[in-house]
């Protein structure tokens, strides 16, 4: 095990996969000699050269279209869009091409594309550089959705994604780039569709993603002081979703709180809530509760943007409300 932050873990995963497989190729805006605006490809260009990692114009639709062409001709492209917010500029190529190409061609074609997408509130970047748009793509047929919450998972999930023969959208929260944890050395893999039971509990299930996994664990620790035993789940993959992990937890606790940074309406928690309502309704002892970003644009102000992300205290208050419900 080695202590590293998520930025370093991503660089390590990319380095290992480029070295392991000659078909892996990286490209995007400023990811070559510069090493990426967030440093997640730092040093790779010097090590592997222009044929394995190179810069592109600011043209998101073209980046994804080129990745599709490379994939169906035998490469394993890993394009990066500088901000996940700009996935909208490539929506047709992602939603209608990457996800559906295999099925529009008789199911015979592989489309091994991993699209890296930095997301989330960080540093007063404002309404067009701070969003978490992963929920927009959950309904996309043929697309897998990865959302790591720590450095170890980022390494293992990125390696899994690159080796996958179907397209993966890999969402990386910018705040997590500097957060450290122990990361397994060597060929660390997190299985596709396998969630993580972060903390066991008996009274309430909290399902959180990205930075809010850590916040949920902090809230659960505080609630334990009041005798409330909270289970915390990180789905890791929004698609395919680890339904068994979620449903087995709710069968035990009977209460669930869904916590995410993206907007509440149509957000990450909506589909999970629908699955719970369909498959575990009679296990519930309280209504399904969602705690998420408000349905307004994210503020430019450093002070105001913090009110958009659910806080530890808000999670604690929502958890207590659910426990009190009779």
PDB file of N, CA and C in Angstrom, residues 126-213:
ATOM      1  N   UNK A 126     -17.841  28.607 -10.556  1.00  0.00           N
ATOM      2  CA  UNK A 126     -19.062  29.148 -11.129  1.00  0.00           C
ATOM      3  C   UNK A 126     -19.994  28.141 -11.763  1.00  0.00           C
ATOM      4  N   UNK A 127     -21.092  28.632 -12.340  1.00  0.00           N
ATOM      5  CA  UNK A 127     -22.188  27.754 -12.772  1.00  0.00           C
ATOM      6  C   UNK A 127     -21.890  26.875 -13.974  1.00  0.00           C
ATOM      7  N   UNK A 128     -20.822  27.166 -14.737  1.00  0.00           N
ATOM      8  CA  UNK A 128     -20.529  26.372 -15.933  1.00  0.00           C
ATOM      9  C   UNK A 128     -19.285  25.507 -15.794  1.00  0.00           C
ATOM     10  N   UNK A 129     -18.651  25.528 -14.610  1.00  0.00           N
ATOM     11  CA  UNK A 129     -17.447  24.731 -14.392  1.00  0.00           C
ATOM     12  C   UNK A 129     -17.495  23.979 -13.062  1.00  0.00           C
ATOM     13  N   UNK A 130     -18.681  23.809 -12.478  1.00  0.00           N
ATOM     14  CA  UNK A 130     -18.787  23.237 -11.131  1.00  0.00           C
ATOM     15  C   UNK A 130     -19.847  22.156 -11.011  1.00  0.00           C
ATOM     16  N   UNK A 131     -20.467  21.789 -12.112  1.00  0.00           N
ATOM     17  CA  UNK A 131     -21.625  20.902 -12.043  1.00  0.00           C
ATOM     18  C   UNK A 131     -21.221  19.426 -11.938  1.00  0.00           C
ATOM     19  N   UNK A 132     -22.196  18.612 -11.596  1.00  0.00           N
ATOM     20  CA  UNK A 132     -22.040  17.153 -11.540  1.00  0.00           C
ATOM     21  C   UNK A 132     -23.123  16.548 -12.429  1.00  0.00           C
ATOM     22  N   UNK A 133     -22.845  16.407 -13.737  1.00  0.00           N
ATOM     23  CA  UNK A 133     -23.897  16.050 -14.695  1.00  0.00           C
ATOM     24  C   UNK A 133     -24.100  14.562 -14.916  1.00  0.00           C
ATOM     25  N   UNK A 134     -23.568  13.716 -14.029  1.00  0.00           N
ATOM     26  CA  UNK A 134     -23.609  12.276 -14.289  1.00  0.00           C
ATOM     27  C   UNK A 134     -25.021  11.727 -14.443  1.00  0.00           C
ATOM     28  N   UNK A 135     -25.984  12.299 -13.716  1.00  0.00           N
ATOM     29  CA  UNK A 135     -27.356  11.785 -13.796  1.00  0.00           C
ATOM     30  C   UNK A 135     -27.951  11.950 -15.192  1.00  0.00           C
ATOM     31  N   UNK A 136     -27.462  12.924 -15.961  1.00  0.00           N
ATOM     32  CA  UNK A 136     -27.972  13.129 -17.319  1.00  0.00           C
ATOM     33  C   UNK A 136     -27.720  11.919 -18.207  1.00  0.00           C
ATOM     34  N   UNK A 137     -26.685  11.139 -17.869  1.00  0.00           N
ATOM     35  CA  UNK A 137     -26.271  10.042 -18.732  1.00  0.00           C
ATOM     36  C   UNK A 137     -26.681   8.664 -18.214  1.00  0.00           C
ATOM     37  N   UNK A 138     -27.249   8.613 -17.009  1.00  0.00           N
ATOM     38  CA  UNK A 138     -27.633   7.313 -16.444  1.00  0.00           C
ATOM     39  C   UNK A 138     -28.655   6.603 -17.322  1.00  0.00           C
ATOM     40  N   UNK A 139     -29.531   7.366 -17.956  1.00  0.00           N
ATOM     41  CA  UNK A 139     -30.554   6.743 -18.808  1.00  0.00           C
ATOM     42  C   UNK A 139     -30.029   6.359 -20.182  1.00  0.00           C
ATOM     43  N   UNK A 140     -28.787   6.671 -20.480  1.00  0.00           N
ATOM     44  CA  UNK A 140     -28.233   6.388 -21.801  1.00  0.00           C
ATOM     45  C   UNK A 140     -27.965   4.911 -22.012  1.00  0.00           C
ATOM     46  N   UNK A 141     -28.661   4.249 -22.936  1.00  0.00           N
ATOM     47  CA  UNK A 141     -28.424   2.826 -23.193  1.00  0.00           C
ATOM     48  C   UNK A 141     -26.970   2.570 -23.589  1.00  0.00           C
ATOM     49  N   UNK A 142     -26.375   1.557 -22.983  1.00  0.00           N
ATOM     50  CA  UNK A 142     -25.025   1.160 -23.352  1.00  0.00           C
ATOM     51  C   UNK A 142     -23.915   1.875 -22.632  1.00  0.00           C
ATOM     52  N   UNK A 143     -24.231   2.868 -21.814  1.00  0.00           N
ATOM     53  CA  UNK A 143     -23.209   3.627 -21.102  1.00  0.00           C
ATOM     54  C   UNK A 143     -23.056   3.128 -19.670  1.00  0.00           C
ATOM     55  N   UNK A 144     -21.809   2.997 -19.207  1.00  0.00           N
ATOM     56  CA  UNK A 144     -21.528   2.713 -17.808  1.00  0.00           C
ATOM     57  C   UNK A 144     -21.072   4.018 -17.140  1.00  0.00           C
ATOM     58  N   UNK A 145     -21.407   4.175 -15.852  1.00  0.00           N
ATOM     59  CA  UNK A 145     -21.135   5.421 -15.135  1.00  0.00           C
ATOM     60  C   UNK A 145     -20.326   5.125 -13.877  1.00  0.00           C
ATOM     61  N   UNK A 146     -19.116   5.690 -13.781  1.00  0.00           N
ATOM     62  CA  UNK A 146     -18.234   5.491 -12.633  1.00  0.00           C
ATOM     63  C   UNK A 146     -18.063   6.797 -11.873  1.00  0.00           C
ATOM     64  N   UNK A 147     -18.167   6.725 -10.525  1.00  0.00           N
ATOM     65  CA  UNK A 147     -17.992   7.918  -9.681  1.00  0.00           C
ATOM     66  C   UNK A 147     -17.177   7.517  -8.445  1.00  0.00           C
ATOM     67  N   UNK A 148     -15.845   7.526  -8.533  1.00  0.00           N
ATOM     68  CA  UNK A 148     -15.038   7.158  -7.367  1.00  0.00           C
ATOM     69  C   UNK A 148     -15.101   8.221  -6.276  1.00  0.00           C
ATOM     70  N   UNK A 149     -14.888   7.784  -5.032  1.00  0.00           N
ATOM     71  CA  UNK A 149     -14.937   8.713  -3.901  1.00  0.00           C
ATOM     72  C   UNK A 149     -13.607   8.828  -3.171  1.00  0.00           C
ATOM     73  N   UNK A 150     -12.595   8.110  -3.617  1.00  0.00           N
ATOM     74  CA  UNK A 150     -11.289   8.164  -2.966  1.00  0.00           C
ATOM     75  C   UNK A 150     -10.213   7.693  -3.939  1.00  0.00           C
ATOM     76  N   UNK A 151      -8.971   7.878  -3.562  1.00  0.00           N
ATOM     77  CA  UNK A 151      -7.854   7.578  -4.456  1.00  0.00           C
ATOM     78  C   UNK A 151      -7.759   6.095  -4.806  1.00  0.00           C
ATOM     79  N   UNK A 152      -7.961   5.225  -3.819  1.00  0.00           N
ATOM     80  CA  UNK A 152      -7.853   3.787  -4.075  1.00  0.00           C
ATOM     81  C   UNK A 152      -8.894   3.327  -5.080  1.00  0.00           C
ATOM     82  N   UNK A 153     -10.130   3.781  -4.893  1.00  0.00           N
ATOM     83  CA  UNK A 153     -11.183   3.407  -5.834  1.00  0.00           C
ATOM     84  C   UNK A 153     -10.938   4.020  -7.204  1.00  0.00           C
ATOM     85  N   UNK A 154     -10.418   5.249  -7.236  1.00  0.00           N
ATOM     86  CA  UNK A 154     -10.144   5.892  -8.522  1.00  0.00           C
ATOM     87  C   UNK A 154      -9.165   5.063  -9.337  1.00  0.00           C
ATOM     88  N   UNK A 155      -8.108   4.582  -8.697  1.00  0.00           N
ATOM     89  CA  UNK A 155      -7.145   3.749  -9.418  1.00  0.00           C
ATOM     90  C   UNK A 155      -7.798   2.460  -9.899  1.00  0.00           C
ATOM     91  N   UNK A 156      -8.444   1.746  -8.990  1.00  0.00           N
ATOM     92  CA  UNK A 156      -9.018   0.446  -9.349  1.00  0.00           C
ATOM     93  C   UNK A 156     -10.145   0.539 -10.348  1.00  0.00           C
ATOM     94  N   UNK A 157     -10.976   1.576 -10.223  1.00  0.00           N
ATOM     95  CA  UNK A 157     -12.105   1.736 -11.141  1.00  0.00           C
ATOM     96  C   UNK A 157     -11.653   2.221 -12.515  1.00  0.00           C
ATOM     97  N   UNK A 158     -10.617   3.064 -12.552  1.00  0.00           N
ATOM     98  CA  UNK A 158     -10.121   3.537 -13.843  1.00  0.00           C
ATOM     99  C   UNK A 158      -9.487   2.398 -14.630  1.00  0.00           C
ATOM    100  N   UNK A 159      -8.740   1.547 -13.971  1.00  0.00           N
ATOM    101  CA  UNK A 159      -8.146   0.395 -14.653  1.00  0.00           C
ATOM    102  C   UNK A 159      -9.231  -0.551 -15.170  1.00  0.00           C
ATOM    103  N   UNK A 160     -10.254  -0.773 -14.362  1.00  0.00           N
ATOM    104  CA  UNK A 160     -11.384  -1.600 -14.804  1.00  0.00           C
ATOM    105  C   UNK A 160     -12.062  -0.980 -16.013  1.00  0.00           C
ATOM    106  N   UNK A 161     -12.270   0.328 -15.974  1.00  0.00           N
ATOM    107  CA  UNK A 161     -12.953   1.029 -17.060  1.00  0.00           C
ATOM    108  C   UNK A 161     -12.181   0.920 -18.367  1.00  0.00           C
ATOM    109  N   UNK A 162     -10.876   1.119 -18.301  1.00  0.00           N
ATOM    110  CA  UNK A 162     -10.054   1.071 -19.512  1.00  0.00           C
ATOM    111  C   UNK A 162     -10.077  -0.323 -20.135  1.00  0.00           C
ATOM    112  N   UNK A 163     -10.170  -1.347 -19.321  1.00  0.00           N
ATOM    113  CA  UNK A 163     -10.195  -2.723 -19.840  1.00  0.00           C
ATOM    114  C   UNK A 163     -11.583  -3.165 -20.296  1.00  0.00           C
ATOM    115  N   UNK A 164     -12.598  -2.393 -19.970  1.00  0.00           N
ATOM    116  CA  UNK A 164     -13.976  -2.730 -20.329  1.00  0.00           C
ATOM    117  C   UNK A 164     -14.205  -2.519 -21.826  1.00  0.00           C
ATOM    118  N   UNK A 165     -14.950  -3.433 -22.454  1.00  0.00           N
ATOM    119  CA  UNK A 165     -15.219  -3.347 -23.890  1.00  0.00           C
ATOM    120  C   UNK A 165     -16.424  -2.480 -24.233  1.00  0.00           C
ATOM    121  N   UNK A 166     -17.051  -1.887 -23.223  1.00  0.00           N
ATOM    122  CA  UNK A 166     -18.162  -0.963 -23.429  1.00  0.00           C
ATOM    123  C   UNK A 166     -17.768   0.417 -22.908  1.00  0.00           C
ATOM    124  N   UNK A 167     -18.417   1.484 -23.390  1.00  0.00           N
ATOM    125  CA  UNK A 167     -18.019   2.834 -22.997  1.00  0.00           C
ATOM    126  C   UNK A 167     -18.336   3.153 -21.540  1.00  0.00           C
ATOM    127  N   UNK A 168     -17.386   3.811 -20.886  1.00  0.00           N
ATOM    128  CA  UNK A 168     -17.524   4.213 -19.488  1.00  0.00           C
ATOM    129  C   UNK A 168     -17.325   5.725 -19.386  1.00  0.00           C
ATOM    130  N   UNK A 169     -18.234   6.395 -18.693  1.00  0.00           N
ATOM    131  CA  UNK A 169     -18.052   7.795 -18.335  1.00  0.00           C
ATOM    132  C   UNK A 169     -17.504   7.836 -16.919  1.00  0.00           C
ATOM    133  N   UNK A 170     -16.299   8.359 -16.770  1.00  0.00           N
ATOM    134  CA  UNK A 170     -15.562   8.293 -15.509  1.00  0.00           C
ATOM    135  C   UNK A 170     -15.518   9.693 -14.888  1.00  0.00           C
ATOM    136  N   UNK A 171     -16.379   9.909 -13.882  1.00  0.00           N
ATOM    137  CA  UNK A 171     -16.546  11.228 -13.271  1.00  0.00           C
ATOM    138  C   UNK A 171     -15.640  11.369 -12.045  1.00  0.00           C
ATOM    139  N   UNK A 172     -14.773  12.390 -12.070  1.00  0.00           N
ATOM    140  CA  UNK A 172     -13.789  12.615 -11.012  1.00  0.00           C
ATOM    141  C   UNK A 172     -14.072  13.952 -10.319  1.00  0.00           C
ATOM    142  N   UNK A 173     -14.425  13.918  -9.043  1.00  0.00           N
ATOM    143  CA  UNK A 173     -14.694  15.177  -8.332  1.00  0.00           C
ATOM    144  C   UNK A 173     -13.379  15.896  -8.060  1.00  0.00           C
ATOM    145  N   UNK A 174     -13.325  17.164  -8.419  1.00  0.00           N
ATOM    146  CA  UNK A 174     -12.077  17.924  -8.351  1.00  0.00           C
ATOM    147  C   UNK A 174     -11.553  18.074  -6.920  1.00  0.00           C
ATOM    148  N   UNK A 175     -12.443  18.154  -5.939  1.00  0.00           N
ATOM    149  CA  UNK A 175     -12.006  18.272  -4.544  1.00  0.00           C
ATOM    150  C   UNK A 175     -11.207  17.044  -4.115  1.00  0.00           C
ATOM    151  N   UNK A 176     -11.556  15.898  -4.671  1.00  0.00           N
ATOM    152  CA  UNK A 176     -10.901  14.649  -4.272  1.00  0.00           C
ATOM    153  C   UNK A 176      -9.481  14.520  -4.811  1.00  0.00           C
ATOM    154  N   UNK A 177      -9.113  15.311  -5.801  1.00  0.00           N
ATOM    155  CA  UNK A 177      -7.773  15.202  -6.382  1.00  0.00           C
ATOM    156  C   UNK A 177      -6.675  15.358  -5.340  1.00  0.00           C
ATOM    157  N   UNK A 178      -6.910  16.139  -4.299  1.00  0.00           N
ATOM    158  CA  UNK A 178      -5.873  16.393  -3.292  1.00  0.00           C
ATOM    159  C   UNK A 178      -6.046  15.563  -2.021  1.00  0.00           C
ATOM    160  N   UNK A 179      -7.091  14.762  -1.942  1.00  0.00           N
ATOM    161  CA  UNK A 179      -7.347  13.971  -0.736  1.00  0.00           C
ATOM    162  C   UNK A 179      -6.612  12.633  -0.803  1.00  0.00           C
ATOM    163  N   UNK A 180      -5.934  12.308   0.281  1.00  0.00           N
ATOM    164  CA  UNK A 180      -5.073  11.128   0.307  1.00  0.00           C
ATOM    165  C   UNK A 180      -5.711   9.952   1.039  1.00  0.00           C
ATOM    166  N   UNK A 181      -5.309   8.753   0.622  1.00  0.00           N
ATOM    167  CA  UNK A 181      -5.624   7.526   1.355  1.00  0.00           C
ATOM    168  C   UNK A 181      -4.623   6.464   0.921  1.00  0.00           C
ATOM    169  N   UNK A 182      -4.669   5.317   1.559  1.00  0.00           N
ATOM    170  CA  UNK A 182      -3.796   4.216   1.157  1.00  0.00           C
ATOM    171  C   UNK A 182      -4.325   3.595  -0.131  1.00  0.00           C
ATOM    172  N   UNK A 183      -3.427   3.402  -1.083  1.00  0.00           N
ATOM    173  CA  UNK A 183      -3.792   2.864  -2.395  1.00  0.00           C
ATOM    174  C   UNK A 183      -2.980   1.599  -2.651  1.00  0.00           C
ATOM    175  N   UNK A 184      -3.640   0.490  -2.997  1.00  0.00           N
ATOM    176  CA  UNK A 184      -2.902  -0.734  -3.298  1.00  0.00           C
ATOM    177  C   UNK A 184      -1.938  -0.527  -4.464  1.00  0.00           C
ATOM    178  N   UNK A 185      -0.755  -1.055  -4.327  1.00  0.00           N
ATOM    179  CA  UNK A 185       0.226  -0.973  -5.410  1.00  0.00           C
ATOM    180  C   UNK A 185      -0.015  -2.107  -6.402  1.00  0.00           C
ATOM    181  N   UNK A 186       0.475  -1.923  -7.614  1.00  0.00           N
ATOM    182  CA  UNK A 186       0.325  -2.965  -8.627  1.00  0.00           C
ATOM    183  C   UNK A 186      -1.052  -2.961  -9.255  1.00  0.00           C
ATOM    184  N   UNK A 187      -1.487  -4.130  -9.689  1.00  0.00           N
ATOM    185  CA  UNK A 187      -2.689  -4.246 -10.512  1.00  0.00           C
ATOM    186  C   UNK A 187      -3.960  -4.291  -9.664  1.00  0.00           C
ATOM    187  N   UNK A 188      -4.313  -3.159  -9.095  1.00  0.00           N
ATOM    188  CA  UNK A 188      -5.510  -3.036  -8.252  1.00  0.00           C
ATOM    189  C   UNK A 188      -6.739  -2.813  -9.128  1.00  0.00           C
ATOM    190  N   UNK A 189      -7.747  -3.657  -8.964  1.00  0.00           N
ATOM    191  CA  UNK A 189      -8.966  -3.608  -9.776  1.00  0.00           C
ATOM    192  C   UNK A 189     -10.191  -3.539  -8.861  1.00  0.00           C
ATOM    193  N   UNK A 190     -11.137  -2.653  -9.180  1.00  0.00           N
ATOM    194  CA  UNK A 190     -12.448  -2.622  -8.524  1.00  0.00           C
ATOM    195  C   UNK A 190     -13.461  -3.164  -9.523  1.00  0.00           C
ATOM    196  N   UNK A 191     -14.126  -4.279  -9.236  1.00  0.00           N
ATOM    197  CA  UNK A 191     -15.026  -4.905 -10.214  1.00  0.00           C
ATOM    198  C   UNK A 191     -16.143  -3.971 -10.677  1.00  0.00           C
ATOM    199  N   UNK A 192     -16.482  -4.066 -11.938  1.00  0.00           N
ATOM    200  CA  UNK A 192     -17.568  -3.281 -12.510  1.00  0.00           C
ATOM    201  C   UNK A 192     -18.872  -3.573 -11.766  1.00  0.00           C
ATOM    202  N   UNK A 193     -19.585  -2.515 -11.365  1.00  0.00           N
ATOM    203  CA  UNK A 193     -20.882  -2.683 -10.722  1.00  0.00           C
ATOM    204  C   UNK A 193     -20.835  -3.105  -9.268  1.00  0.00           C
ATOM    205  N   UNK A 194     -19.652  -3.043  -8.634  1.00  0.00           N
ATOM    206  CA  UNK A 194     -19.519  -3.454  -7.238  1.00  0.00           C
ATOM    207  C   UNK A 194     -19.430  -2.231  -6.329  1.00  0.00           C
ATOM    208  N   UNK A 195     -20.459  -2.034  -5.494  1.00  0.00           N
ATOM    209  CA  UNK A 195     -20.456  -0.929  -4.551  1.00  0.00           C
ATOM    210  C   UNK A 195     -19.608  -1.230  -3.333  1.00  0.00           C
ATOM    211  N   UNK A 196     -19.515  -0.253  -2.436  1.00  0.00           N
ATOM    212  CA  UNK A 196     -18.685  -0.391  -1.245  1.00  0.00           C
ATOM    213  C   UNK A 196     -19.501  -0.111   0.011  1.00  0.00           C
ATOM    214  N   UNK A 197     -19.522  -1.078   0.915  1.00  0.00           N
ATOM    215  CA  UNK A 197     -20.129  -0.879   2.232  1.00  0.00           C
ATOM    216  C   UNK A 197     -19.075  -0.213   3.106  1.00  0.00           C
ATOM    217  N   UNK A 198     -19.170   1.098   3.251  1.00  0.00           N
ATOM    218  CA  UNK A 198     -18.136   1.881   3.930  1.00  0.00           C
ATOM    219  C   UNK A 198     -18.225   1.781   5.451  1.00  0.00           C
ATOM    220  N   UNK A 199     -19.442   1.637   5.951  1.00  0.00           N
ATOM    221  CA  UNK A 199     -19.659   1.573   7.397  1.00  0.00           C
ATOM    222  C   UNK A 199     -20.910   0.761   7.671  1.00  0.00           C
ATOM    223  N   UNK A 200     -20.816  -0.215   8.566  1.00  0.00           N
ATOM    224  CA  UNK A 200     -21.970  -1.040   8.900  1.00  0.00           C
ATOM    225  C   UNK A 200     -22.832  -0.355   9.951  1.00  0.00           C
ATOM    226  N   UNK A 201     -24.144  -0.560   9.834  1.00  0.00           N
ATOM    227  CA  UNK A 201     -25.076   0.002  10.797  1.00  0.00           C
ATOM    228  C   UNK A 201     -26.398  -0.731  10.759  1.00  0.00           C
ATOM    229  N   UNK A 202     -27.275  -0.426  11.700  1.00  0.00           N
ATOM    230  CA  UNK A 202     -28.538  -1.162  11.810  1.00  0.00           C
ATOM    231  C   UNK A 202     -29.780  -0.280  11.770  1.00  0.00           C
ATOM    232  N   UNK A 203     -29.621   1.050  11.935  1.00  0.00           N
ATOM    233  CA  UNK A 203     -30.791   1.920  12.090  1.00  0.00           C
ATOM    234  C   UNK A 203     -31.170   2.694  10.832  1.00  0.00           C
ATOM    235  N   UNK A 204     -30.192   3.004  10.000  1.00  0.00           N
ATOM    236  CA  UNK A 204     -30.416   3.876   8.848  1.00  0.00           C
ATOM    237  C   UNK A 204     -29.341   3.614   7.804  1.00  0.00           C
ATOM    238  N   UNK A 205     -29.736   3.636   6.529  1.00  0.00           N
ATOM    239  CA  UNK A 205     -28.784   3.523   5.425  1.00  0.00           C
ATOM    240  C   UNK A 205     -28.609   4.888   4.772  1.00  0.00           C
ATOM    241  N   UNK A 206     -27.363   5.342   4.666  1.00  0.00           N
ATOM    242  CA  UNK A 206     -27.050   6.536   3.880  1.00  0.00           C
ATOM    243  C   UNK A 206     -26.315   6.090   2.624  1.00  0.00           C
ATOM    244  N   UNK A 207     -26.827   6.502   1.480  1.00  0.00           N
ATOM    245  CA  UNK A 207     -26.189   6.216   0.195  1.00  0.00           C
ATOM    246  C   UNK A 207     -25.659   7.534  -0.343  1.00  0.00           C
ATOM    247  N   UNK A 208     -24.346   7.635  -0.495  1.00  0.00           N
ATOM    248  CA  UNK A 208     -23.715   8.890  -0.903  1.00  0.00           C
ATOM    249  C   UNK A 208     -22.707   8.631  -2.013  1.00  0.00           C
ATOM    250  N   UNK A 209     -22.368   9.702  -2.740  1.00  0.00           N
ATOM    251  CA  UNK A 209     -21.412   9.581  -3.839  1.00  0.00           C
ATOM    252  C   UNK A 209     -20.338  10.659  -3.739  1.00  0.00           C
ATOM    253  N   UNK A 210     -19.193  10.387  -4.376  1.00  0.00           N
ATOM    254  CA  UNK A 210     -18.087  11.335  -4.523  1.00  0.00           C
ATOM    255  C   UNK A 210     -17.658  11.913  -3.172  1.00  0.00           C
ATOM    256  N   UNK A 211     -17.519  13.233  -3.068  1.00  0.00           N
ATOM    257  CA  UNK A 211     -17.027  13.842  -1.825  1.00  0.00           C
ATOM    258  C   UNK A 211     -17.949  13.594  -0.646  1.00  0.00           C
ATOM    259  N   UNK A 212     -19.218  13.377  -0.916  1.00  0.00           N
ATOM    260  CA  UNK A 212     -20.192  13.249   0.167  1.00  0.00           C
ATOM    261  C   UNK A 212     -20.152  11.887   0.851  1.00  0.00           C
ATOM    262  N   UNK A 213     -19.389  10.954   0.311  1.00  0.00           N
ATOM    263  CA  UNK A 213     -19.180   9.697   1.031  1.00  0.00           C
ATOM    264  C   UNK A 213     -18.431   9.985   2.331  1.00  0.00           C
TER     265      UNK A 213
END
